[in-house]
PDB file of C-alpha atoms in Angstrom:
ATOM      1  CA  MET T   1       0.000   0.000   0.000  1.00 65.00           C
ATOM      2  CA  SER T   2       1.660   3.209  -1.183  1.00 78.00           C
ATOM      3  CA  LEU T   3       1.550   6.430   0.802  1.00 89.00           C
ATOM      4  CA  SER T   4       1.684   9.968  -0.555  1.00 89.00           C
ATOM      5  CA  LEU T   5       2.069  12.741   1.984  1.00 92.00           C
ATOM      6  CA  PRO T   6       2.208  16.528   1.614  1.00 93.00           C
ATOM      7  CA  PRO T   7       5.372  18.371   2.700  1.00 93.00           C
ATOM      8  CA  CYS T   8       5.834  18.521   6.468  1.00 95.00           C
ATOM      9  CA  PRO T   9       5.080  21.936   7.989  1.00 94.00           C
ATOM     10  CA  ASN T  10       7.739  23.563  10.138  1.00 95.00           C
ATOM     11  CA  SER T  11       6.009  22.443  13.330  1.00 95.00           C
ATOM     12  CA  ILE T  12       6.723  18.760  12.584  1.00 96.00           C
ATOM     13  CA  LYS T  13       9.631  19.135  10.188  1.00 95.00           C
ATOM     14  CA  SER T  14      11.852  16.996  12.426  1.00 95.00           C
ATOM     15  CA  ILE T  15       9.911  13.825  11.487  1.00 96.00           C
ATOM     16  CA  GLN T  16      11.069  14.087   7.869  1.00 95.00           C
ATOM     17  CA  HIS T  17      14.122  11.886   8.448  1.00 96.00           C
ATOM     18  CA  PHE T  18      11.860   9.049   9.677  1.00 97.00           C
ATOM     19  CA  LEU T  19       9.621   9.422   6.620  1.00 96.00           C
ATOM     20  CA  LYS T  20      12.588   9.482   4.237  1.00 96.00           C
ATOM     21  CA  THR T  21      14.106   6.345   5.778  1.00 96.00           C
ATOM     22  CA  ALA T  22      10.706   4.659   5.514  1.00 96.00           C
ATOM     23  CA  VAL T  23      10.490   5.383   1.782  1.00 95.00           C
ATOM     24  CA  GLU T  24      14.030   4.098   1.219  1.00 94.00           C
ATOM     25  CA  HIS T  25      13.148   0.723   2.778  1.00 95.00           C
ATOM     26  CA  GLU T  26       9.647   0.374   1.355  1.00 93.00           C
ATOM     27  CA  SER T  27      10.509  -2.235  -1.281  1.00 92.00           C
ATOM     28  CA  ARG T  28      13.283  -4.169   0.481  1.00 91.00           C
ATOM     29  CA  ASP T  29      12.189  -4.138   4.140  1.00 95.00           C
ATOM     30  CA  PRO T  30       8.534  -3.210   4.820  1.00 94.00           C
ATOM     31  CA  VAL T  31       9.038  -3.856   8.547  1.00 96.00           C
ATOM     32  CA  ILE T  32      11.540  -0.994   8.757  1.00 97.00           C
ATOM     33  CA  THR T  33       9.134   1.183   6.759  1.00 96.00           C
ATOM     34  CA  TYR T  34       6.242   0.456   9.127  1.00 97.00           C
ATOM     35  CA  TRP T  35       8.118   1.293  12.331  1.00 97.00           C
ATOM     36  CA  CYS T  36       9.816   4.368  10.844  1.00 97.00           C
ATOM     37  CA  ARG T  37       6.377   5.733   9.984  1.00 96.00           C
ATOM     38  CA  LEU T  38       5.055   4.854  13.417  1.00 97.00           C
ATOM     39  CA  ALA T  39       8.003   6.730  14.951  1.00 97.00           C
ATOM     40  CA  ALA T  40       7.185   9.671  12.671  1.00 96.00           C
ATOM     41  CA  LEU T  41       3.557   9.602  13.806  1.00 96.00           C
ATOM     42  CA  GLN T  42       4.374   9.453  17.509  1.00 95.00           C
ATOM     43  CA  ASN T  43       6.923  12.264  17.254  1.00 96.00           C
ATOM     44  CA  GLY T  44       4.589  14.330  15.101  1.00 95.00           C
ATOM     45  CA  MET T  45       1.719  13.956  17.597  1.00 95.00           C
ATOM     46  CA  SER T  46       3.981  15.113  20.411  1.00 95.00           C
ATOM     47  CA  LEU T  47       4.961  18.213  18.418  1.00 95.00           C
ATOM     48  CA  ASP T  48       1.723  19.347  16.801  1.00 93.00           C
ATOM     49  CA  LYS T  49      -1.536  17.421  16.599  1.00 90.00           C
ATOM     50  CA  SER T  50      -3.926  20.324  16.177  1.00 91.00           C
ATOM     51  CA  SER T  51      -2.865  22.510  13.255  1.00 94.00           C
ATOM     52  CA  LYS T  52      -4.435  21.942   9.865  1.00 94.00           C
ATOM     53  CA  GLU T  53      -1.051  21.555   8.156  1.00 95.00           C
ATOM     54  CA  SER T  54       0.159  18.983  10.673  1.00 95.00           C
ATOM     55  CA  LEU T  55      -3.031  16.921  10.514  1.00 95.00           C
ATOM     56  CA  ALA T  56      -2.762  16.829   6.728  1.00 95.00           C
ATOM     57  CA  VAL T  57       0.360  14.704   7.282  1.00 95.00           C
ATOM     58  CA  LEU T  58      -0.466  12.813  10.468  1.00 96.00           C
ATOM     59  CA  LEU T  59      -3.978  11.610   9.653  1.00 95.00           C
ATOM     60  CA  PRO T  60      -3.067   9.914   6.325  1.00 95.00           C
ATOM     61  CA  LEU T  61      -0.023   8.481   8.100  1.00 95.00           C
ATOM     62  CA  MET T  62      -2.247   7.040  10.811  1.00 95.00           C
ATOM     63  CA  ASP T  63      -4.640   5.565   8.237  1.00 95.00           C
ATOM     64  CA  TRP T  64      -1.745   3.905   6.419  1.00 96.00           C
ATOM     65  CA  LEU T  65      -0.369   2.395   9.626  1.00 96.00           C
ATOM     66  CA  GLU T  66      -3.748   1.000  10.663  1.00 95.00           C
ATOM     67  CA  ALA T  67      -4.386  -0.495   7.220  1.00 95.00           C
ATOM     68  CA  THR T  68      -0.900  -1.986   7.053  1.00 94.00           C
ATOM     69  CA  LYS T  69      -1.180  -3.578  10.485  1.00 94.00           C
ATOM     70  CA  LYS T  70      -4.541  -5.111   9.594  1.00 93.00           C
ATOM     71  CA  GLY T  71      -3.053  -6.549   6.411  1.00 92.00           C
ATOM     72  CA  GLN T  72       0.062  -7.917   8.153  1.00 91.00           C
ATOM     73  CA  THR T  73      -1.472  -9.848  11.047  1.00 92.00           C
ATOM     74  CA  SER T  74       0.712 -12.869  10.289  1.00 93.00           C
ATOM     75  CA  ASN T  75       3.934 -10.844  10.353  1.00 93.00           C
ATOM     76  CA  ASP T  76       5.346 -11.022  13.886  1.00 93.00           C
ATOM     77  CA  ALA T  77       7.760  -8.162  13.165  1.00 93.00           C
ATOM     78  CA  ILE T  78       4.734  -5.912  12.582  1.00 94.00           C
ATOM     79  CA  VAL T  79       2.307  -7.058  15.282  1.00 93.00           C
ATOM     80  CA  ASN T  80       4.745  -7.981  18.064  1.00 93.00           C
ATOM     81  CA  GLU T  81       7.021  -5.400  19.655  1.00 93.00           C
ATOM     82  CA  VAL T  82       9.642  -7.842  20.936  1.00 92.00           C
ATOM     83  CA  VAL T  83      10.222  -9.299  17.475  1.00 93.00           C
ATOM     84  CA  ALA T  84      10.054  -5.839  15.885  1.00 94.00           C
ATOM     85  CA  SER T  85      12.651  -4.319  18.201  1.00 94.00           C
ATOM     86  CA  ALA T  86      15.032  -7.219  17.547  1.00 94.00           C
ATOM     87  CA  HIS T  87      14.528  -6.826  13.772  1.00 95.00           C
ATOM     88  CA  ILE T  88      15.251  -3.091  13.832  1.00 96.00           C
ATOM     89  CA  GLU T  89      18.189  -3.351  16.227  1.00 95.00           C
ATOM     90  CA  ASN T  90      19.723  -6.125  14.139  1.00 94.00           C
ATOM     91  CA  HIS T  91      19.464  -4.041  10.953  1.00 96.00           C
ATOM     92  CA  ALA T  92      20.807  -0.918  12.681  1.00 96.00           C
ATOM     93  CA  MET T  93      23.831  -2.830  13.985  1.00 96.00           C
ATOM     94  CA  LYS T  94      24.515  -4.389  10.562  1.00 95.00           C
ATOM     95  CA  LEU T  95      24.671  -0.924   9.027  1.00 96.00           C
ATOM     96  CA  PHE T  96      26.698   0.494  11.919  1.00 96.00           C
ATOM     97  CA  LEU T  97      29.314  -2.254  11.905  1.00 96.00           C
ATOM     98  CA  TRP T  98      29.733  -2.125   8.138  1.00 96.00           C
ATOM     99  CA  ALA T  99      30.160   1.669   8.207  1.00 96.00           C
ATOM    100  CA  ASP T 100      32.553   1.432  11.172  1.00 96.00           C
ATOM    101  CA  LYS T 101      34.699  -1.122   9.344  1.00 95.00           C
ATOM    102  CA  GLU T 102      34.825   1.016   6.201  1.00 96.00           C
ATOM    103  CA  ASP T 103      35.604   4.118   8.261  1.00 96.00           C
ATOM    104  CA  ARG T 104      38.483   2.442  10.116  1.00 95.00           C
ATOM    105  CA  ALA T 105      39.861   1.234   6.765  1.00 95.00           C
ATOM    106  CA  SER T 106      39.786   4.861   5.516  1.00 94.00           C
ATOM    107  CA  HIS T 107      37.203   4.038   2.838  1.00 95.00           C
ATOM    108  CA  PHE T 108      35.330   7.335   2.881  1.00 95.00           C
ATOM    109  CA  ASN T 109      32.400   7.834   0.539  1.00 95.00           C
ATOM    110  CA  LYS T 110      28.686   8.646   0.469  1.00 95.00           C
ATOM    111  CA  ASN T 111      27.753   5.025   1.190  1.00 96.00           C
ATOM    112  CA  VAL T 112      29.604   5.148   4.515  1.00 96.00           C
ATOM    113  CA  VAL T 113      27.894   8.427   5.401  1.00 96.00           C
ATOM    114  CA  LYS T 114      24.525   6.961   4.462  1.00 96.00           C
ATOM    115  CA  ALA T 115      25.084   3.771   6.490  1.00 96.00           C
ATOM    116  CA  PHE T 116      26.104   5.716   9.617  1.00 97.00           C
ATOM    117  CA  TYR T 117      23.197   8.146   9.154  1.00 97.00           C
ATOM    118  CA  THR T 118      20.554   5.452   8.615  1.00 97.00           C
ATOM    119  CA  SER T 119      21.889   3.456  11.553  1.00 97.00           C
ATOM    120  CA  GLY T 120      21.464   6.500  13.802  1.00 97.00           C
ATOM    121  CA  ILE T 121      17.887   6.988  12.579  1.00 97.00           C
ATOM    122  CA  LEU T 122      17.029   3.337  13.248  1.00 97.00           C
ATOM    123  CA  PHE T 123      18.371   3.604  16.800  1.00 97.00           C
ATOM    124  CA  ASP T 124      16.009   6.590  17.154  1.00 97.00           C
ATOM    125  CA  VAL T 125      13.163   4.373  15.906  1.00 97.00           C
ATOM    126  CA  LEU T 126      13.917   1.896  18.707  1.00 96.00           C
ATOM    127  CA  SER T 127      12.777   4.596  21.137  1.00 95.00           C
ATOM    128  CA  VAL T 128       9.155   3.780  20.264  1.00 95.00           C
ATOM    129  CA  PHE T 129       9.593   0.600  22.327  1.00 95.00           C
ATOM    130  CA  GLY T 130      10.880   2.453  25.380  1.00 93.00           C
ATOM    131  CA  GLU T 131      14.072   4.068  26.606  1.00 92.00           C
ATOM    132  CA  LEU T 132      17.198   3.053  24.704  1.00 93.00           C
ATOM    133  CA  SER T 133      19.789   0.938  26.460  1.00 91.00           C
ATOM    134  CA  PRO T 134      23.050   2.787  27.273  1.00 92.00           C
ATOM    135  CA  GLU T 135      24.791   0.782  24.535  1.00 92.00           C
ATOM    136  CA  ASN T 136      22.279   1.711  21.837  1.00 94.00           C
ATOM    137  CA  GLU T 137      22.200   5.333  22.973  1.00 95.00           C
ATOM    138  CA  HIS T 138      25.965   5.442  22.554  1.00 94.00           C
ATOM    139  CA  TYR T 139      25.858   3.775  19.122  1.00 95.00           C
ATOM    140  CA  LYS T 140      23.191   6.268  18.019  1.00 96.00           C
ATOM    141  CA  LYS T 141      25.225   9.316  19.024  1.00 96.00           C
ATOM    142  CA  TYR T 142      28.448   7.920  17.558  1.00 96.00           C
ATOM    143  CA  ALA T 143      26.771   7.077  14.228  1.00 96.00           C
ATOM    144  CA  LYS T 144      25.240  10.543  13.864  1.00 96.00           C
ATOM    145  CA  VAL T 145      28.476  12.325  14.739  1.00 96.00           C
ATOM    146  CA  LYS T 146      30.482  10.223  12.271  1.00 96.00           C
ATOM    147  CA  ALA T 147      27.907  10.710   9.502  1.00 96.00           C
ATOM    148  CA  ALA T 148      27.983  14.491   9.913  1.00 96.00           C
ATOM    149  CA  TYR T 149      31.770  14.605  10.241  1.00 96.00           C
ATOM    150  CA  ILE T 150      32.553  12.490   7.160  1.00 96.00           C
ATOM    151  CA  HIS T 151      29.896  14.327   5.124  1.00 96.00           C
ATOM    152  CA  ASN T 152      31.383  17.719   5.993  1.00 96.00           C
ATOM    153  CA  CYS T 153      34.920  16.538   5.254  1.00 96.00           C
ATOM    154  CA  LEU T 154      33.941  15.204   1.829  1.00 95.00           C
ATOM    155  CA  LYS T 155      31.982  18.373   1.089  1.00 95.00           C
ATOM    156  CA  ASN T 156      34.956  20.578   1.967  1.00 96.00           C
ATOM    157  CA  GLY T 157      37.531  18.441   0.166  1.00 95.00           C
ATOM    158  CA  GLU T 158      39.183  17.319   3.406  1.00 95.00           C
ATOM    159  CA  THR T 159      40.375  13.836   4.363  1.00 94.00           C
ATOM    160  CA  PRO T 160      38.435  12.480   7.366  1.00 95.00           C
ATOM    161  CA  ILE T 161      40.222  10.953  10.330  1.00 93.00           C
ATOM    162  CA  PRO T 162      39.339   7.244  10.601  1.00 93.00           C
ATOM    163  CA  GLY T 163      37.920   5.828  13.808  1.00 90.00           C
ATOM    164  CA  PRO T 164      36.787   7.865  16.832  1.00 88.00           C
ATOM    165  CA  LEU T 165      37.246  11.616  16.553  1.00 78.00           C
ATOM    166  CA  ASP T 166      39.728  13.510  18.684  1.00 62.00           C
ATOM    167  CA  GLY T 167      38.350  13.438  22.216  1.00 50.00           C
ATOM    168  CA  GLY T 168      35.586  11.087  21.107  1.00 49.00           C
ATOM    169  CA  ASN T 169      34.694   7.612  22.317  1.00 50.00           C
ATOM    170  CA  GLU T 170      35.042   4.198  20.834  1.00 52.00           C
ATOM    171  CA  PRO T 171      31.647   2.751  19.933  1.00 53.00           C
ATOM    172  CA  GLY T 172      30.684   0.355  22.717  1.00 45.00           C
ATOM    173  CA  GLU T 173      33.220   1.725  25.227  1.00 42.00           C
ATOM    174  CA  GLU T 174      30.522   2.318  27.829  1.00 37.00           C
ATOM    175  CA  LEU T 175      30.193  -1.430  28.158  1.00 34.00           C
ATOM    176  CA  SER T 176      33.817  -1.833  29.129  1.00 32.00           C
ATOM    177  CA  GLY T 177      33.785   0.991  31.640  1.00 31.00           C
ATOM    178  CA  GLY T 178      36.478   3.275  30.252  1.00 31.00           C
ATOM    179  CA  PRO T 179      37.347   5.548  27.335  1.00 31.00           C
ATOM    180  CA  ALA T 180      39.581   4.493  24.478  1.00 31.00           C
ATOM    181  CA  ALA T 181      42.266   6.608  22.865  1.00 28.00           C
ATOM    182  CA  PRO T 182      41.215   8.318  19.615  1.00 30.00           C
ATOM    183  CA  GLY T 183      42.130   6.361  16.500  1.00 31.00           C
ATOM    184  CA  VAL T 184      42.779   3.097  18.326  1.00 28.00           C
ATOM    185  CA  SER T 185      40.998   0.010  17.022  1.00 30.00           C
ATOM    186  CA  SER T 186      38.350  -1.380  19.293  1.00 31.00           C
ATOM    187  CA  SER T 187      39.661  -3.894  21.788  1.00 30.00           C
ATOM    188  CA  ASP T 188      36.595  -3.954  24.014  1.00 31.00           C
ATOM    189  CA  PRO T 189      35.948  -7.620  24.850  1.00 28.00           C
ATOM    190  CA  THR T 190      32.190  -7.136  24.997  1.00 29.00           C
ATOM    191  CA  VAL T 191      31.299  -5.636  21.602  1.00 30.00           C
ATOM    192  CA  PRO T 192      33.057  -7.210  18.584  1.00 32.00           C
ATOM    193  CA  TYR T 193      34.019  -5.298  15.456  1.00 31.00           C
ATOM    194  CA  PRO T 194      34.218  -6.869  12.009  1.00 35.00           C
ATOM    195  CA  PRO T 195      37.526  -7.629  10.251  1.00 32.00           C
ATOM    196  CA  ASN T 196      35.660  -8.584   7.083  1.00 34.00           C
ATOM    197  CA  GLN T 197      32.083  -7.300   7.327  1.00 35.00           C
ATOM    198  CA  GLN T 198      30.008  -7.621   4.162  1.00 36.00           C
ATOM    199  CA  GLN T 199      28.008  -4.865   2.406  1.00 37.00           C
ATOM    200  CA  PRO T 200      24.771  -4.008   4.239  1.00 41.00           C
ATOM    201  CA  GLY T 201      21.851  -6.336   3.518  1.00 39.00           C
ATOM    202  CA  PHE T 202      21.063  -9.594   5.243  1.00 37.00           C
ATOM    203  CA  GLN T 203      18.482 -12.327   5.490  1.00 37.00           C
ATOM    204  CA  GLN T 204      16.190 -11.615   8.398  1.00 35.00           C
ATOM    205  CA  PRO T 205      15.906 -14.755  10.571  1.00 36.00           C
ATOM    206  CA  THR T 206      12.536 -16.298  11.319  1.00 35.00           C
ATOM    207  CA  PRO T 207      11.277 -14.647  14.521  1.00 36.00           C
ATOM    208  CA  PRO T 208      10.306 -16.696  17.554  1.00 37.00           C
ATOM    209  CA  ALA T 209       6.664 -17.528  18.131  1.00 38.00           C
ATOM    210  CA  VAL T 210       5.473 -15.134  20.796  1.00 36.00           C
ATOM    211  CA  GLN T 211       2.085 -13.779  21.699  1.00 38.00           C
ATOM    212  CA  PRO T 212       1.285 -10.255  20.449  1.00 40.00           C
ATOM    213  CA  TYR T 213       0.626  -7.516  22.917  1.00 37.00           C
ATOM    214  CA  SER T 214      -2.703  -5.845  23.483  1.00 37.00           C
ATOM    215  CA  ASN T 215      -2.203  -2.110  23.914  1.00 37.00           C
ATOM    216  CA  PRO T 216      -4.511   0.858  24.560  1.00 35.00           C
ATOM    217  CA  VAL T 217      -5.207   3.046  21.548  1.00 35.00           C
ATOM    218  CA  PRO T 218      -4.368   6.786  21.617  1.00 42.00           C
ATOM    219  CA  GLN T 219      -6.946   9.009  19.966  1.00 44.00           C
ATOM    220  CA  MET T 220      -6.278  11.673  17.344  1.00 48.00           C
ATOM    221  CA  PRO T 221      -8.557  14.494  16.242  1.00 45.00           C
ATOM    222  CA  GLY T 222     -10.822  13.070  13.561  1.00 45.00           C
ATOM    223  CA  GLY T 223     -11.001   9.585  15.095  1.00 45.00           C
ATOM    224  CA  GLY T 224      -8.867   6.527  14.627  1.00 45.00           C
ATOM    225  CA  GLY T 225      -5.856   5.444  16.583  1.00 45.00           C
ATOM    226  CA  LEU T 226      -2.882   3.198  16.771  1.00 44.00           C
ATOM    227  CA  PRO T 227      -1.579   1.160  19.672  1.00 44.00           C
ATOM    228  CA  PRO T 228       1.520   2.794  21.134  1.00 49.00           C
ATOM    229  CA  PRO T 229       4.481   0.453  21.668  1.00 46.00           C
ATOM    230  CA  GLN T 230       4.853  -1.040  25.109  1.00 47.00           C
ATOM    231  CA  ALA T 231       8.136  -0.245  26.845  1.00 48.00           C
ATOM    232  CA  GLY T 232      10.240  -2.507  28.995  1.00 50.00           C
ATOM    233  CA  ALA T 233      10.265  -5.803  27.082  1.00 47.00           C
ATOM    234  CA  PRO T 234      13.808  -7.070  26.427  1.00 50.00           C
ATOM    235  CA  PRO T 235      14.469  -8.032  22.800  1.00 50.00           C
ATOM    236  CA  PRO T 236      15.067 -11.694  22.037  1.00 45.00           C
ATOM    237  CA  VAL T 237      18.456 -12.942  21.005  1.00 43.00           C
ATOM    238  CA  PRO T 238      18.584 -13.110  17.182  1.00 43.00           C
ATOM    239  CA  PRO T 239      18.996 -16.692  15.916  1.00 40.00           C
ATOM    240  CA  THR T 240      22.586 -17.654  15.268  1.00 39.00           C
ATOM    241  CA  GLN T 241      24.029 -18.688  11.956  1.00 41.00           C
ATOM    242  CA  GLN T 242      25.396 -22.175  11.443  1.00 40.00           C
ATOM    243  CA  PHE T 243      28.993 -22.673  12.494  1.00 36.00           C
ATOM    244  CA  ASP T 244      29.269 -26.426  12.017  1.00 42.00           C
ATOM    245  CA  SER T 245      32.536 -26.051  10.126  1.00 43.00           C
ATOM    246  CA  MET T 246      34.218 -24.302  13.054  1.00 43.00           C
ATOM    247  CA  ASN T 247      35.954 -26.341  15.712  1.00 46.00           C
ATOM    248  CA  ILE T 248      35.485 -24.097  18.718  1.00 41.00           C
ATOM    249  CA  GLN T 249      36.611 -25.315  22.120  1.00 46.00           C
ATOM    250  CA  PRO T 250      35.328 -22.815  24.703  1.00 44.00           C
ATOM    251  CA  VAL T 251      36.890 -22.768  28.120  1.00 44.00           C
ATOM    252  CA  VAL T 252      34.094 -23.061  30.644  1.00 44.00           C
ATOM    253  CA  PRO T 253      34.818 -21.168  33.857  1.00 44.00           C
ATOM    254  CA  SER T 254      34.630 -22.917  37.184  1.00 47.00           C
ATOM    255  CA  VAL T 255      31.197 -22.231  38.608  1.00 45.00           C
ATOM    256  CA  PRO T 256      30.105 -23.188  42.112  1.00 46.00           C
ATOM    257  CA  ALA T 257      27.285 -25.733  42.074  1.00 47.00           C
ATOM    258  CA  SER T 258      23.893 -24.588  43.210  1.00 43.00           C
ATOM    259  CA  GLY T 259      22.418 -26.697  45.933  1.00 44.00           C
ATOM    260  CA  SER T 260      18.854 -25.615  45.241  1.00 45.00           C
ATOM    261  CA  GLY T 261      18.648 -26.168  41.474  1.00 51.00           C
ATOM    262  CA  ALA T 262      18.580 -23.450  38.851  1.00 60.00           C
ATOM    263  CA  VAL T 263      19.138 -19.852  39.916  1.00 77.00           C
ATOM    264  CA  LYS T 264      16.117 -17.605  39.486  1.00 85.00           C
ATOM    265  CA  LEU T 265      17.117 -14.553  37.458  1.00 84.00           C
ATOM    266  CA  SER T 266      15.460 -11.158  37.423  1.00 85.00           C
ATOM    267  CA  VAL T 267      14.143  -9.638  34.195  1.00 78.00           C
ATOM    268  CA  GLU T 268      17.219  -7.400  34.036  1.00 77.00           C
ATOM    269  CA  GLN T 269      19.566 -10.366  34.478  1.00 83.00           C
ATOM    270  CA  VAL T 270      17.797 -12.348  31.750  1.00 82.00           C
ATOM    271  CA  SER T 271      18.134  -9.368  29.432  1.00 77.00           C
ATOM    272  CA  LYS T 272      21.833  -9.089  30.235  1.00 81.00           C
ATOM    273  CA  ALA T 273      22.401 -12.796  29.569  1.00 83.00           C
ATOM    274  CA  GLN T 274      20.605 -12.415  26.225  1.00 82.00           C
ATOM    275  CA  LYS T 275      22.876  -9.515  25.320  1.00 77.00           C
ATOM    276  CA  TYR T 276      25.988 -11.536  26.139  1.00 79.00           C
ATOM    277  CA  CYS T 277      24.732 -14.269  23.808  1.00 86.00           C
ATOM    278  CA  LYS T 278      23.975 -11.717  21.112  1.00 75.00           C
ATOM    279  CA  TYR T 279      27.483 -10.257  21.361  1.00 75.00           C
ATOM    280  CA  ALA T 280      28.891 -13.776  21.078  1.00 74.00           C
ATOM    281  CA  ILE T 281      26.858 -14.376  17.910  1.00 80.00           C
ATOM    282  CA  SER T 282      28.145 -11.135  16.411  1.00 66.00           C
ATOM    283  CA  ALA T 283      31.695 -12.120  17.287  1.00 62.00           C
ATOM    284  CA  LEU T 284      31.264 -15.442  15.487  1.00 74.00           C
ATOM    285  CA  ASP T 285      29.989 -13.539  12.441  1.00 61.00           C
ATOM    286  CA  TYR T 286      33.362 -11.781  12.385  1.00 59.00           C
ATOM    287  CA  GLU T 287      35.363 -14.915  13.350  1.00 69.00           C
ATOM    288  CA  ASP T 288      36.439 -13.354  16.637  1.00 71.00           C
ATOM    289  CA  MET T 289      36.675 -16.519  18.709  1.00 82.00           C
ATOM    290  CA  ASN T 290      38.094 -14.931  21.873  1.00 80.00           C
ATOM    291  CA  THR T 291      35.252 -12.431  22.167  1.00 79.00           C
ATOM    292  CA  ALA T 292      32.653 -15.118  21.417  1.00 79.00           C
ATOM    293  CA  ILE T 293      34.031 -17.441  24.104  1.00 90.00           C
ATOM    294  CA  LEU T 294      34.294 -14.622  26.656  1.00 86.00           C
ATOM    295  CA  ASN T 295      30.687 -13.518  26.195  1.00 79.00           C
ATOM    296  CA  LEU T 296      29.318 -17.076  26.204  1.00 89.00           C
ATOM    297  CA  ASN T 297      31.158 -17.691  29.451  1.00 88.00           C
ATOM    298  CA  LYS T 298      29.685 -14.494  30.893  1.00 87.00           C
ATOM    299  CA  ALA T 299      26.177 -15.612  29.932  1.00 85.00           C
ATOM    300  CA  LEU T 300      26.758 -19.103  31.386  1.00 89.00           C
ATOM    301  CA  HIS T 301      28.168 -17.758  34.645  1.00 85.00           C
ATOM    302  CA  LEU T 302      25.271 -15.320  35.056  1.00 85.00           C
ATOM    303  CA  CYS T 303      22.670 -18.045  34.425  1.00 88.00           C
ATOM    304  CA  GLN T 304      24.332 -20.460  36.865  1.00 85.00           C
ATOM    305  CA  THR T 305      25.139 -18.072  39.706  1.00 88.00           C
ATOM    306  CA  GLY T 306      22.970 -14.985  39.176  1.00 86.00           C
ATOM    307  CA  GLN T 307      26.149 -12.888  39.320  1.00 87.00           C
ATOM    308  CA  ASP T 308      28.354 -11.213  36.720  1.00 85.00           C
ATOM    309  CA  MET T 309      31.670 -12.903  36.033  1.00 82.00           C
ATOM    310  CA  GLN T 310      34.583 -10.940  37.467  1.00 71.00           C
TER     311      GLN T 310
END
């Protein structure tokens, strides 16, 4: 279902980047398009939901979202927030890691700028599901700064500096607890970086079977409504690729046995264990065995003891 909108008035002009990203993904990833437009709607409503010019954009946008959701009831990435957030985060990280690899290799061009920029927008889109994690907030800021910096350098005929800017931070450094020196390749054991990342574009894995949420519907002038995303649900770990050809021998840390069976983890601890597993999967994508083993051990230790591995 195509969507034609009038130009955004100044009162909601800031939602244009969501709408542009939605159009760019319309043919190759309708899930990204749907959630970008939902982010545009939510931001637009918070800015101006009463002026005639604003409603000329927001009401057709709302109609499109409602019609699309009704027509995509079998698509978990549309009707279920947990699956959707994992889909968007996965795509944002694919773009970010590819752009970061190209940047560190001093391959500066419009594609790198575009990948960083789109990644930053998609991390913004994740905000519809609730507050961003510290890691994703950091990736978002880093991606936007690098996109603007490389764009300005290319525009002015200057050669950009690869990697973090002077006085800037390594992407993912907040996970390791300390800043990294500008220009130094990432050595953070928690977040892997690709030695041979492919061009953006990947096969979205089949999402897990989970029950869709039932949310209250906000009302707009003129009737109609859309369910706002529900915050607080941790995203599932994306399915791993097959690594049958790899002979990986992880070193399992010594863990004290629990005398009362399995340890009961809090929601936050489960989310952290899922993130460790996700980082391990990313490390395997880039053939970084040490990082994969470290993060798998962290996840195992947390699940067995309820405590972070020192």
